[in-house]
Coordinates of C-alpha atoms in Angstrom, one line a residue:
Chain E
X70 CA 113.7 150.8 21.7
X71 CA 112.8 147.2 22.1
X72 CA 115.8 146.7 24.3
X73 CA 114.8 149.5 26.6
X74 CA 111.3 148.1 27.0
X75 CA 112.7 144.7 27.7
X76 CA 115.0 146.2 30.3
X77 CA 112.1 148.0 31.9
X78 CA 110.1 144.8 32.0
X79 CA 112.9 142.9 33.6
X80 CA 113.4 145.7 36.2
X81 CA 109.8 145.7 37.0
X82 CA 109.8 142.0 37.4
X83 CA 112.7 142.2 39.8
X84 CA 111.1 144.8 41.9
X85 CA 107.9 142.9 41.9
X86 CA 109.5 139.7 43.0
X87 CA 111.5 141.6 45.6
X88 CA 108.3 143.2 47.0
X89 CA 106.7 139.9 46.9
X90 CA 109.5 138.3 48.8
X91 CA 109.3 141.1 51.4
X92 CA 105.6 140.4 51.9
X93 CA 106.3 136.8 51.9
X94 CA 108.9 137.2 54.6
X95 CA 106.4 139.3 56.6
X96 CA 103.8 136.7 56.1
X97 CA 106.1 134.0 57.2
X98 CA 106.9 136.0 60.3
X99 CA 103.3 136.6 61.2
X100 CA 101.6 133.4 60.0
X101 CA 104.6 131.1 59.7
X102 CA 105.6 128.8 56.9
X103 CA 104.6 125.9 58.9
X104 CA 101.3 127.3 60.3
X105 CA 102.8 126.7 63.8
X106 CA 105.7 129.1 63.9
X107 CA 104.2 132.4 63.0
X108 CA 103.7 135.2 65.6
X109 CA 100.0 134.9 65.5
X110 CA 100.1 131.1 66.1
X111 CA 102.6 131.7 69.0
X112 CA 100.4 134.4 70.5
X113 CA 97.5 132.1 70.3
X114 CA 99.4 129.2 72.0
X115 CA 100.6 131.5 74.7
X116 CA 97.3 133.0 75.4
X117 CA 95.6 129.6 75.4
X118 CA 98.1 128.3 77.8
X119 CA 97.8 131.3 80.0
X120 CA 94.1 130.9 80.3
X121 CA 94.3 127.2 81.0
X122 CA 97.2 127.8 83.4
X123 CA 95.3 130.3 85.3
X124 CA 92.4 127.9 85.8
X125 CA 94.9 125.3 86.7
X126 CA 96.6 127.2 89.5
X127 CA 93.5 129.0 90.7
X128 CA 93.0 126.7 93.7
X129 CA 96.5 127.6 94.8
X130 CA 95.8 131.3 94.4
X131 CA 92.6 130.8 96.3
X132 CA 94.5 129.0 99.1
X133 CA 97.0 131.8 99.4
X134 CA 94.4 134.6 99.3
X135 CA 92.1 132.9 101.8
X136 CA 94.9 132.3 104.2
X137 CA 95.6 136.1 104.2
X138 CA 91.9 137.1 104.7
X139 CA 90.4 138.2 108.0
X140 CA 87.0 136.9 109.0
X141 CA 85.4 140.2 107.9
X142 CA 86.9 139.9 104.4
X143 CA 85.8 136.3 104.2
X144 CA 82.2 137.1 104.8
X145 CA 82.1 140.2 102.6
X146 CA 81.0 139.1 99.1
X147 CA 82.6 142.1 97.5
X148 CA 86.1 140.9 98.4
X149 CA 87.3 138.6 95.7
X150 CA 90.7 137.0 95.4
X151 CA 92.6 140.0 96.8
X152 CA 92.0 140.7 100.5
X153 CA 91.5 144.2 101.7
X154 CA 94.4 143.9 104.1
X155 CA 96.9 141.2 104.8
X156 CA 95.9 139.4 107.9
X157 CA 98.6 137.1 109.3
X158 CA 96.9 135.8 112.4
X159 CA 95.7 132.8 110.4
X160 CA 99.2 131.7 110.1
X161 CA 99.8 132.1 113.8
X162 CA 96.7 130.0 114.5
X163 CA 97.8 127.4 111.9
X164 CA 101.4 127.3 113.2
X165 CA 100.1 126.6 116.7
X166 CA 97.3 124.2 115.6
X167 CA 99.6 122.1 113.5
X168 CA 102.4 122.2 116.1
X169 CA 104.4 123.1 113.1
X170 CA 108.1 122.7 114.2
X171 CA 107.4 119.3 115.7
X172 CA 105.4 118.1 112.8
X173 CA 107.9 119.5 110.3
X174 CA 110.6 117.4 112.0
X175 CA 108.5 114.2 111.8
X176 CA 107.7 114.7 108.2
X177 CA 111.3 115.6 107.4
X178 CA 112.6 112.4 109.1
X179 CA 110.4 110.3 106.8
X180 CA 110.9 112.3 103.6
X181 CA 114.7 112.8 103.9
X182 CA 115.8 109.4 105.2
X183 CA 113.2 107.5 103.2
X184 CA 114.5 109.2 100.0
X185 CA 118.1 108.6 100.7
X186 CA 117.5 104.9 101.3
X187 CA 115.4 104.7 98.2
X188 CA 118.0 106.3 96.0
X189 CA 120.7 103.9 97.2
X190 CA 118.7 100.7 97.0
X191 CA 116.9 101.5 93.7
X192 CA 120.2 102.5 92.1
X193 CA 121.7 99.2 93.2
X194 CA 118.8 97.2 91.9
X195 CA 118.6 99.2 88.7
X196 CA 122.3 98.7 88.0
X197 CA 122.0 95.0 88.5
X198 CA 119.1 94.8 86.1
X199 CA 120.8 96.9 83.6
X200 CA 124.4 95.6 83.6
X201 CA 125.0 92.4 85.6
X202 CA 124.3 89.0 84.3
X203 CA 122.4 86.4 86.3
X204 CA 119.7 83.9 85.7
X205 CA 116.1 85.1 86.4
X206 CA 116.8 88.7 85.6
X207 CA 113.7 89.0 83.4
X208 CA 111.6 87.4 86.1
X209 CA 112.8 90.0 88.6
X210 CA 112.1 92.8 86.2
X211 CA 108.6 91.4 85.7
X212 CA 108.1 91.2 89.5
X213 CA 109.1 94.9 89.8
X214 CA 106.5 95.8 87.3
X215 CA 104.0 93.8 89.2
X216 CA 104.9 95.5 92.4
X217 CA 104.3 98.8 90.7
X218 CA 100.8 97.7 89.6
X219 CA 99.7 96.2 93.0
X220 CA 97.4 98.7 94.7
X221 CA 98.6 99.6 98.2
X222 CA 95.1 98.8 99.5
X223 CA 95.9 95.1 99.0
X224 CA 98.9 95.0 101.2
X225 CA 97.7 97.5 103.8
X226 CA 95.9 95.0 106.1
X227 CA 98.7 92.4 106.4
X228 CA 101.4 95.2 106.6
X229 CA 99.4 96.7 109.5
X230 CA 99.3 93.2 111.2
X231 CA 103.1 92.8 110.6
X232 CA 104.0 96.2 111.8
X233 CA 101.8 96.0 114.9
X234 CA 103.4 92.7 115.8
X235 CA 106.8 94.3 115.5
X236 CA 105.6 97.3 117.5
X237 CA 106.4 99.7 114.6
X238 CA 103.1 101.5 114.5
X239 CA 103.4 105.2 115.1
X240 CA 107.2 105.1 114.5
X241 CA 109.0 106.2 111.3
X242 CA 110.2 102.6 110.9
X243 CA 107.1 101.7 108.9
X244 CA 108.4 103.8 106.1
X245 CA 112.1 103.7 106.5
X246 CA 112.6 100.0 106.7
X247 CA 110.8 99.2 103.4
X248 CA 112.7 102.1 101.8
X249 CA 116.0 100.4 102.8
X250 CA 114.8 97.2 101.0
X251 CA 113.7 99.0 97.9
X252 CA 110.0 98.8 98.7
X253 CA 109.4 102.5 99.5
X254 CA 106.8 104.7 98.0
X255 CA 106.8 104.0 94.3
X256 CA 110.1 102.3 94.6
X257 CA 109.4 100.2 91.5
X258 CA 109.1 103.3 89.4
X259 CA 112.5 104.5 90.6
X260 CA 114.1 101.2 89.9
X261 CA 112.8 101.4 86.3
X262 CA 114.2 105.0 86.0
X263 CA 117.7 103.8 87.2
X264 CA 117.6 100.8 85.0
X265 CA 116.9 102.9 81.9
X266 CA 119.6 105.4 82.9
X267 CA 122.3 102.7 83.3
X268 CA 121.3 101.0 80.1
X269 CA 121.8 104.2 78.2
X270 CA 125.4 104.7 79.5
X271 CA 128.2 103.6 77.2
X272 CA 129.7 100.2 78.0
X273 CA 133.3 101.2 77.1
X274 CA 133.9 102.9 80.5
X275 CA 133.0 99.8 82.4
X276 CA 135.1 97.6 80.2
X277 CA 138.1 99.8 80.6
X278 CA 137.7 99.8 84.4
X279 CA 137.3 96.0 84.4
X280 CA 140.5 95.5 82.4
X281 CA 142.2 97.8 84.9
X282 CA 141.1 95.2 87.5
X283 CA 138.4 97.2 89.3
X284 CA 135.9 95.1 91.2
X285 CA 132.2 95.5 90.5
X286 CA 131.7 97.3 93.8
X287 CA 134.5 99.8 93.0
X288 CA 133.1 100.2 89.5
X289 CA 129.6 100.9 90.9
X290 CA 130.5 103.3 93.7
X291 CA 133.4 105.1 92.1
X292 CA 132.3 105.3 88.5
X293 CA 128.6 104.5 87.9
X294 CA 127.2 106.3 91.0
X295 CA 129.0 109.6 90.3
X296 CA 127.9 109.4 86.7
X297 CA 124.3 108.8 87.8
X298 CA 124.2 112.1 89.8
X299 CA 121.4 113.4 87.6
X300 CA 119.3 110.3 87.9
X301 CA 119.9 110.2 91.7
X302 CA 118.8 113.8 92.1
X303 CA 115.6 113.2 90.1
X304 CA 114.8 110.1 92.1
X305 CA 115.6 111.9 95.3
X306 CA 113.4 114.9 94.5
X307 CA 110.4 112.8 93.4
X308 CA 110.7 110.5 96.3
X309 CA 111.1 113.4 98.8
X310 CA 108.0 115.2 97.4
X311 CA 105.9 112.0 97.4
X312 CA 106.9 111.1 100.9
X313 CA 106.1 114.6 102.0
X314 CA 102.6 114.5 100.4
X315 CA 101.8 110.9 101.4
X316 CA 98.7 111.0 103.5
X317 CA 96.8 107.7 103.1
X318 CA 99.5 105.3 104.2
X319 CA 100.4 107.7 106.9
X320 CA 96.8 107.9 108.2
X321 CA 96.9 104.1 108.7
X322 CA 100.3 103.6 110.3
X323 CA 100.8 106.9 112.1
X324 CA 98.0 108.2 114.1
X325 CA 99.5 109.5 117.3
X326 CA 102.9 110.5 118.7
X327 CA 104.7 110.5 115.4
X328 CA 102.4 112.4 113.0
X329 CA 103.4 114.0 109.7
X330 CA 102.0 117.4 108.6
X331 CA 99.6 116.0 106.1
X332 CA 97.6 114.3 108.9
X333 CA 97.5 117.2 111.2
X334 CA 95.5 119.3 108.8
X335 CA 92.4 117.3 109.4
X336 CA 92.7 117.6 113.1
X337 CA 93.4 121.3 112.8
X338 CA 89.7 122.3 112.7
X339 CA 89.0 120.6 116.0
X340 CA 91.9 122.2 117.6
X341 CA 90.8 125.6 116.4
X342 CA 87.3 125.0 117.6
X343 CA 88.7 124.2 121.0
X344 CA 90.3 127.5 121.1
X345 CA 87.4 129.5 119.9
X346 CA 84.1 128.8 121.6
X347 CA 82.1 130.8 119.2
X348 CA 81.4 129.1 115.9
X349 CA 78.8 129.5 113.3
X350 CA 78.5 127.6 110.1
X351 CA 77.7 129.1 106.7
X352 CA 76.7 125.7 105.4
X353 CA 78.4 123.4 103.0
X354 CA 81.5 122.9 105.0
X355 CA 82.5 126.5 104.5
X356 CA 83.0 128.0 107.8
X357 CA 84.5 131.6 107.6
X358 CA 86.2 131.3 111.0
X359 CA 88.2 128.1 110.4
X360 CA 88.6 128.5 106.6
X361 CA 91.4 131.1 106.9
X362 CA 93.6 129.1 109.4
X363 CA 93.0 125.9 107.4
X364 CA 94.2 127.4 104.2
X365 CA 97.1 128.9 106.1
X366 CA 97.9 125.4 107.4
X367 CA 97.6 124.0 103.9
X368 CA 100.0 126.6 102.7
X369 CA 102.4 125.9 105.5
X370 CA 102.3 122.2 104.5
X371 CA 103.1 122.8 100.8
X372 CA 105.6 125.5 101.6
X373 CA 108.8 123.4 102.0
X374 CA 108.2 121.3 98.8
X375 CA 107.4 124.6 97.0
X376 CA 110.8 126.0 98.0
X377 CA 112.5 122.9 96.8
X378 CA 110.6 123.0 93.6
X379 CA 111.6 126.6 93.0
X380 CA 115.3 125.7 93.4
X381 CA 115.2 122.4 91.5
X382 CA 112.4 123.1 89.0
X383 CA 114.7 122.4 86.0
X384 CA 115.5 118.9 87.2
X385 CA 111.9 118.1 87.9
X386 CA 110.6 119.0 84.4
X387 CA 113.6 117.7 82.6
X388 CA 114.0 114.7 84.8
X389 CA 111.9 112.2 82.9
X390 CA 113.3 113.3 79.6
X391 CA 116.8 113.1 80.8
X392 CA 116.7 109.8 82.5
X393 CA 115.1 108.4 79.4
X394 CA 112.2 106.7 81.2
X395 CA 110.4 107.0 77.9
X396 CA 112.2 105.2 75.2
Chain T
X42 CA 140.9 64.3 81.4
X43 CA 141.3 65.7 84.9
X44 CA 142.4 69.0 83.4
X45 CA 139.3 69.2 81.4
X46 CA 136.9 68.7 84.3
X47 CA 138.7 71.1 86.5
X48 CA 138.6 73.6 83.7
X49 CA 134.9 73.2 83.3
X50 CA 134.6 73.6 87.1
X51 CA 136.6 76.8 86.9
X52 CA 134.4 78.2 84.2
X53 CA 131.4 77.3 86.3
X54 CA 132.9 78.8 89.3
X55 CA 133.7 82.0 87.4
X56 CA 130.2 82.2 86.0
X57 CA 128.6 81.7 89.4
X58 CA 130.8 84.3 90.9
X59 CA 129.5 86.7 88.3
X60 CA 125.9 85.6 89.0
X61 CA 126.6 85.9 92.7
X62 CA 127.5 89.5 92.3
X63 CA 124.2 90.1 90.4
X64 CA 122.2 88.4 93.2
X65 CA 124.2 90.4 95.8
X66 CA 123.2 93.6 94.2
X67 CA 119.6 92.4 94.0
X68 CA 119.6 91.1 97.6
X69 CA 118.1 94.1 99.4
X70 CA 115.3 94.3 96.8
X71 CA 114.6 90.5 96.9
X72 CA 114.4 90.5 100.7
X73 CA 112.2 93.6 100.6
X74 CA 110.0 92.1 98.0
X75 CA 109.5 88.9 100.0
X76 CA 108.9 90.7 103.2
X77 CA 106.8 93.7 102.1
X78 CA 105.1 92.5 98.9
X79 CA 105.0 88.8 98.3
X80 CA 104.3 87.7 101.9
X81 CA 101.7 90.5 102.6
X82 CA 99.9 89.6 99.3
X83 CA 99.8 86.0 100.2
X84 CA 98.7 86.7 103.7
X85 CA 96.1 89.1 102.5
X86 CA 94.7 86.3 100.2
X87 CA 94.7 83.9 103.1
X88 CA 93.0 86.5 105.3
X89 CA 90.3 87.1 102.7
X90 CA 89.1 83.5 103.0
X91 CA 89.1 83.6 106.8
X92 CA 87.5 85.3 109.7
X93 CA 90.4 86.7 111.7
X94 CA 90.2 87.2 115.4
X95 CA 92.8 88.7 117.6
X96 CA 93.2 86.9 120.9
X97 CA 95.9 87.1 123.6
X98 CA 97.9 84.4 121.8
X99 CA 97.8 86.2 118.5
X100 CA 95.7 85.8 115.4
X101 CA 93.0 83.1 115.2
X102 CA 91.7 82.1 111.9
X103 CA 88.4 80.4 111.0
X104 CA 88.1 79.3 107.4
X105 CA 85.0 80.8 105.8
X106 CA 85.9 80.2 102.2
X107 CA 84.1 82.7 100.0
X108 CA 82.0 83.9 103.0
X109 CA 83.6 87.3 103.2
X110 CA 83.0 87.9 99.5
X111 CA 79.4 86.7 99.9
X112 CA 78.8 89.0 102.8
X113 CA 80.2 91.9 100.9
X114 CA 78.4 91.2 97.6
X115 CA 75.0 89.9 98.7
X116 CA 74.2 90.5 102.3
X117 CA 75.6 94.0 102.7
X118 CA 76.0 95.3 99.2
X119 CA 77.0 98.9 100.0
X120 CA 80.6 98.2 99.0
X121 CA 80.1 96.9 95.5
X122 CA 77.9 99.9 94.8
X123 CA 80.6 102.3 96.0
X124 CA 83.2 100.4 94.0
X125 CA 81.1 100.6 90.8
X126 CA 80.4 104.3 91.3
X127 CA 84.1 104.9 91.7
X128 CA 84.9 102.7 88.7
X129 CA 82.5 104.8 86.6
X130 CA 84.3 107.9 87.9
X131 CA 87.7 106.4 87.0
X132 CA 86.5 105.6 83.5
X133 CA 85.6 109.2 83.1
X134 CA 88.7 110.6 84.8
X135 CA 91.2 108.6 82.7
X136 CA 90.1 110.0 79.3
X137 CA 89.8 113.5 81.0
X138 CA 93.4 113.4 82.2
X139 CA 94.7 111.8 79.0
X140 CA 93.0 114.3 76.7
X141 CA 93.9 117.3 78.8
X142 CA 97.6 116.3 79.2
X143 CA 97.9 115.4 75.6
X144 CA 96.5 118.8 74.5
X145 CA 98.6 120.8 77.0
X146 CA 101.7 118.8 76.1
X147 CA 101.0 119.5 72.4
X148 CA 101.0 123.2 73.1
X149 CA 104.0 123.0 75.4
X150 CA 105.9 121.2 72.8
X151 CA 105.8 124.3 70.5
X152 CA 108.6 126.8 70.7
X153 CA 107.6 130.1 72.3
X154 CA 109.1 132.5 74.8
X155 CA 108.5 131.5 78.4
X156 CA 108.0 127.8 77.6
X157 CA 110.1 126.7 80.5
X158 CA 107.9 128.7 82.9
X159 CA 104.8 127.3 81.4
X160 CA 106.1 123.7 81.8
X161 CA 107.0 124.5 85.4
X162 CA 103.5 125.8 86.0
X163 CA 101.8 122.7 84.7
X164 CA 104.0 120.5 86.8
X165 CA 103.4 122.5 90.0
X166 CA 100.5 120.5 91.4
X167 CA 102.6 117.3 91.5
X168 CA 104.7 119.0 94.1
X169 CA 102.0 119.5 96.6
X170 CA 99.2 117.2 95.8
X171 CA 98.8 116.2 99.4
X172 CA 95.6 114.3 100.0
X173 CA 94.5 116.4 102.9
X174 CA 95.3 119.7 101.2
X175 CA 93.3 118.6 98.2
X176 CA 90.4 117.5 100.3
X177 CA 90.3 120.9 102.0
X178 CA 90.4 122.8 98.7
X179 CA 87.6 120.6 97.4
X180 CA 85.5 121.1 100.5
X181 CA 85.9 124.9 100.0
X182 CA 84.8 124.6 96.4
X183 CA 88.1 125.7 94.9
X184 CA 88.3 122.8 92.5
X185 CA 85.2 123.8 90.5
X186 CA 85.4 124.9 86.9
X187 CA 84.1 128.5 86.7
X188 CA 81.5 127.8 84.0
X189 CA 79.6 125.1 85.9
X190 CA 77.7 127.5 88.2
X191 CA 77.8 130.4 85.7
X192 CA 75.7 128.6 83.2
X193 CA 73.7 126.5 85.6
X194 CA 75.1 123.4 84.1
X195 CA 73.5 121.2 86.9
X196 CA 70.0 122.1 85.7
X197 CA 70.9 121.3 82.1
X198 CA 72.6 118.0 83.0
X199 CA 69.6 116.9 85.1
X200 CA 67.3 117.5 82.1
X201 CA 69.3 115.3 79.7
X202 CA 70.6 112.5 82.0
X203 CA 69.2 110.2 84.6
X204 CA 69.7 111.3 88.2
X205 CA 72.6 108.9 88.9
X206 CA 74.5 109.9 85.7
X207 CA 74.1 113.6 86.2
X208 CA 75.1 113.3 89.8
X209 CA 78.3 111.6 88.8
X210 CA 79.0 114.1 86.0
X211 CA 78.4 117.0 88.4
X212 CA 80.7 115.3 91.0
X213 CA 83.4 115.1 88.4
X214 CA 82.8 118.7 87.3
X215 CA 82.9 120.0 90.9
X216 CA 86.4 118.7 91.3
X217 CA 87.6 119.0 87.7
X218 CA 90.5 121.3 88.3
X219 CA 91.8 119.0 91.1
X220 CA 91.4 116.0 88.8
X221 CA 93.5 117.7 86.2
X222 CA 96.1 118.3 88.8
X223 CA 96.9 114.6 88.4
X224 CA 98.2 115.1 84.9
X225 CA 101.6 116.6 85.6
X226 CA 103.7 113.5 85.1
X227 CA 101.5 112.5 82.1
X228 CA 102.3 115.8 80.4
X229 CA 106.0 115.2 80.9
X230 CA 105.7 111.7 79.5
X231 CA 103.9 113.0 76.4
X232 CA 106.5 115.8 75.9
X233 CA 109.2 113.2 76.1
X234 CA 107.2 111.1 73.7
X235 CA 107.1 113.8 71.1
X236 CA 110.9 113.9 71.0
X237 CA 110.9 110.2 69.9
X238 CA 109.3 111.2 66.5
X239 CA 112.1 112.4 64.3
X240 CA 111.8 115.9 62.7
X241 CA 112.8 114.5 59.3
X242 CA 109.5 112.6 59.0
X243 CA 107.5 115.8 59.4
X244 CA 109.7 117.5 56.7
X245 CA 109.3 114.6 54.4
X246 CA 105.5 114.7 54.6
X247 CA 105.5 118.4 54.2
X248 CA 107.4 118.1 51.0
X249 CA 104.8 115.6 49.9
X250 CA 102.2 118.2 50.5
X251 CA 100.6 117.0 53.7
X252 CA 98.8 119.7 55.7
X253 CA 99.7 120.1 59.4
X254 CA 96.3 118.7 60.2
X255 CA 97.0 115.6 58.2
X256 CA 100.5 115.2 59.5
X257 CA 99.1 115.4 63.1
X258 CA 96.7 112.6 62.5
X259 CA 99.0 110.5 60.3
X260 CA 102.2 110.8 62.2
X261 CA 102.0 112.5 65.6
X262 CA 98.9 110.7 66.8
X263 CA 99.8 107.1 65.9
X264 CA 103.3 107.7 67.2
X265 CA 101.9 108.8 70.5
X266 CA 99.6 105.8 71.0
X267 CA 102.1 103.7 73.0
X268 CA 102.5 106.8 75.3
X269 CA 98.8 107.0 75.6
X270 CA 98.8 103.4 76.9
X271 CA 101.7 104.2 79.3
X272 CA 100.0 107.2 80.6
X273 CA 96.7 105.4 81.0
X274 CA 98.5 102.8 83.1
X275 CA 100.3 105.5 85.1
X276 CA 97.0 107.2 85.7
X277 CA 95.3 104.1 87.0
X278 CA 98.3 103.5 89.4
X279 CA 98.2 107.2 90.4
X280 CA 94.5 106.9 91.2
X281 CA 95.2 104.2 93.9
X282 CA 96.0 107.0 96.3
X283 CA 93.7 109.6 94.8
X284 CA 92.2 111.6 97.7
X285 CA 88.7 110.8 96.4
X286 CA 89.3 107.1 96.2
X287 CA 87.0 105.7 98.8
X288 CA 88.5 102.2 99.0
X289 CA 91.4 103.0 101.2
X290 CA 89.2 104.5 103.9
X291 CA 86.6 101.8 103.7
X292 CA 89.3 99.1 104.1
X293 CA 90.7 101.0 107.0
X294 CA 87.4 101.4 108.7
X295 CA 86.5 97.7 108.3
X296 CA 89.9 96.6 109.6
X297 CA 89.1 98.0 113.0
X298 CA 85.4 97.4 113.0
X299 CA 84.3 94.7 115.5
X300 CA 81.8 93.1 113.1
X301 CA 84.1 92.7 110.2
X302 CA 87.8 92.7 110.9
X303 CA 91.0 92.0 109.0
X304 CA 89.6 89.1 106.9
X305 CA 86.7 91.1 105.6
X306 CA 88.9 94.2 104.9
X307 CA 91.3 92.0 103.0
X308 CA 88.5 90.6 100.9
X309 CA 87.4 94.1 100.1
X310 CA 90.9 95.0 98.9
X311 CA 91.0 91.9 96.7
X312 CA 87.7 92.7 95.1
X313 CA 89.2 96.2 94.3
X314 CA 92.4 94.6 93.0
X315 CA 90.4 92.3 90.7
X316 CA 88.6 95.2 89.2
X317 CA 91.8 97.1 88.7
X318 CA 93.4 94.1 87.1
X319 CA 90.6 93.9 84.5
X320 CA 91.0 97.6 83.9
X321 CA 94.7 97.3 83.4
X322 CA 94.2 94.2 81.2
X323 CA 91.8 96.2 79.0
X324 CA 94.3 99.1 78.8
X325 CA 97.2 96.9 77.8
X326 CA 95.1 95.0 75.3
X327 CA 93.9 98.3 73.7
X328 CA 97.4 99.7 73.6
X329 CA 98.6 96.4 72.0
X330 CA 95.8 96.4 69.5
X331 CA 96.4 100.1 68.6
X332 CA 100.1 99.7 68.0
X333 CA 100.0 96.2 66.4
X334 CA 101.8 95.9 63.1
X335 CA 104.0 98.8 63.9
X336 CA 107.7 98.4 64.5
X337 CA 108.1 100.6 67.6
X338 CA 106.0 98.9 70.1
X339 CA 107.5 99.5 73.5

C-alpha cells in the first residue's frame, strides 16, 4: 500500500518536473535565458532597429520619391512619399544639366586612379612600418597620426598657392599626385589599416621566403600583396567612395573645365533656371520646379557608389573588423 | 685586428642595407609628407604672420606679426563668433553621434535574423555622404526629425532656453538625421570593439549572479571606453569636411578677397586648428583618464 503511494508520488513528481521543464523551455524560447536571446527580446530589437532605420534612410527615400514627382504632384499636399505617377523628365533635365557623361568621366578619373595609387603607396608604407627595421620608425608613425589629425583647412591655402604655381589648378593632378605619394584623401587612415593588417600576418611565411633567398621586393609583391587582397579591396572601396563624394577640396581646386559631379549639383539650379524662364518660389529654398530635377541629380550622383555598395556591401561592413583596425 | 674592423664594417653595411630597404619603402610617403604636409603647414604658418601680395614677380610678403590674428579677433570679430558657434555645435554633435552609434551598435551586436541587412542599412549613408547632396537634402528639410514640427518643439525650446541656445538646438534638430549619417564608421568600430571583450567574462559574471544590466555597466561599458575615445577622435576628424562646417568656405572666400588674401586666410585656418587641437587634447586626456589603471589601454 505504502509502496504504491510512494510510486504514485514519484510519478507525479516526474510528470510535474517534465511539465515544468516544458514550460521552462518555452519560457526560454520566448523570454530567453539571458534576457537577450528570447523571441520577444529579438522582436523588440528588430522593431526598434526598423523604426530607427526608417528614420535614418528617410532622406534617401525622400530624394528618390521627389525625383520621380511631377510639378503637379510636388505642389499637391495630399501626395506624400509615393508620387501619383512616375515622372522621368526630372532625370532628363538633371542628366543634361549635370552634363552627366562628361562629369562622370571626370569624377571617375579622380576616384579610380586616386584609389589605385593610394592602395599601392599606403600598402608599401604600411608594410615598412609593420615589418621592416629602420631607425626613426616610431617617429614616422607618429607623423602619420599627426597628418591624420591636421585639418585640411590648414594646408588648403599653401596647397592652392603651390598648385597654381605649378599650373595644376583645374586638372586631376591636384588629387592624383598627392595620392601617388601617400597623401591622398585620408591616406593616413589607410596606412594605419595596412600596418595593422601586416602586423597580424604570421611571420613564418616571410622567414621561409627569406631563407629561400627571396629579396624584400619579391617577398612584398609576390607574397605579401596577394595575401593582403582583402585589405587592398577595403582600402580601395573606401578611397573610391570618399574621392567620389569629396566636394570641399574639389570646390577649391577644380572650378571649371575639369569638374566632378559633386560640384555640378550646385550649379544645376542656375542651369535649370536658364532653361525655364518661368519660376516661382514657394519660400524657404523649396522651389517645386527645380526640386525634382535637383533630387534627380543628387540620385544620379550617388547612383554609381550605390551600385558598388550593393555588390561589395559585405567587404565594407566587415572591412574594419577584418583588417583589425581596432585591436 | 684588420679582420675585426672589416667584420664590424660588414655588419654595419648589412644593417644599413636593411635600413635602406625600409627607407626605400617609406620614400614615397616621406617625399609626399614633406611636399604636401610639412612644407604647406610651415608655409601656412609663415603666411599667417604676413600680408601676402601677388605681384608679377610672384608672392610678396610684408611681416605683420600677429596683425592678421588681431584683425580677425578684435577689429572684425565675425569669424571668432562663427567659430565659437560651430564649436558649440560640435560639442553637441559629438555626444549625439557617440550615443547614437553606441546604441545602434549595441542592438546590431545581438543575434537576430536579417542582421547583415541592418548593418548594411546603417552603413549606407557613408557611401554617398556627398557634401552637395547633403546640403540639398537639408535645404529641402529632409533631415528633420519628424517629431520636431509635430510637437512644436521650437516653441517649447524658446520658452526654456535663451534665444541663442534654442536657435542652436533647433539648428541641430533640423539636421539631426543628416548628423546621424556621420555615424556609420563609428558603428562599425563599436561593433568591432564588442568582439574584443571575451564571452567567458560574461558567462563568469552570470554565474556569479550579475544581472544583464549590471554586466553591461560593469563589463561592456568600461571595456568600450577606449573605443569611445577612438570614435570621438574619428568624429572630430570627420567633422573637418562636414558640409555644415563653415570654416572651409570662409577660408576660401578670404583667400580670394582683395582686402584679406592668403595671409589672413591662413591665420583663420590656424585659429581653427588651435581650437581643434584643444578639443583633441581634451578628448585624449579624458580617454586616458577613463582607462587609467586598466591593462588594455590602446
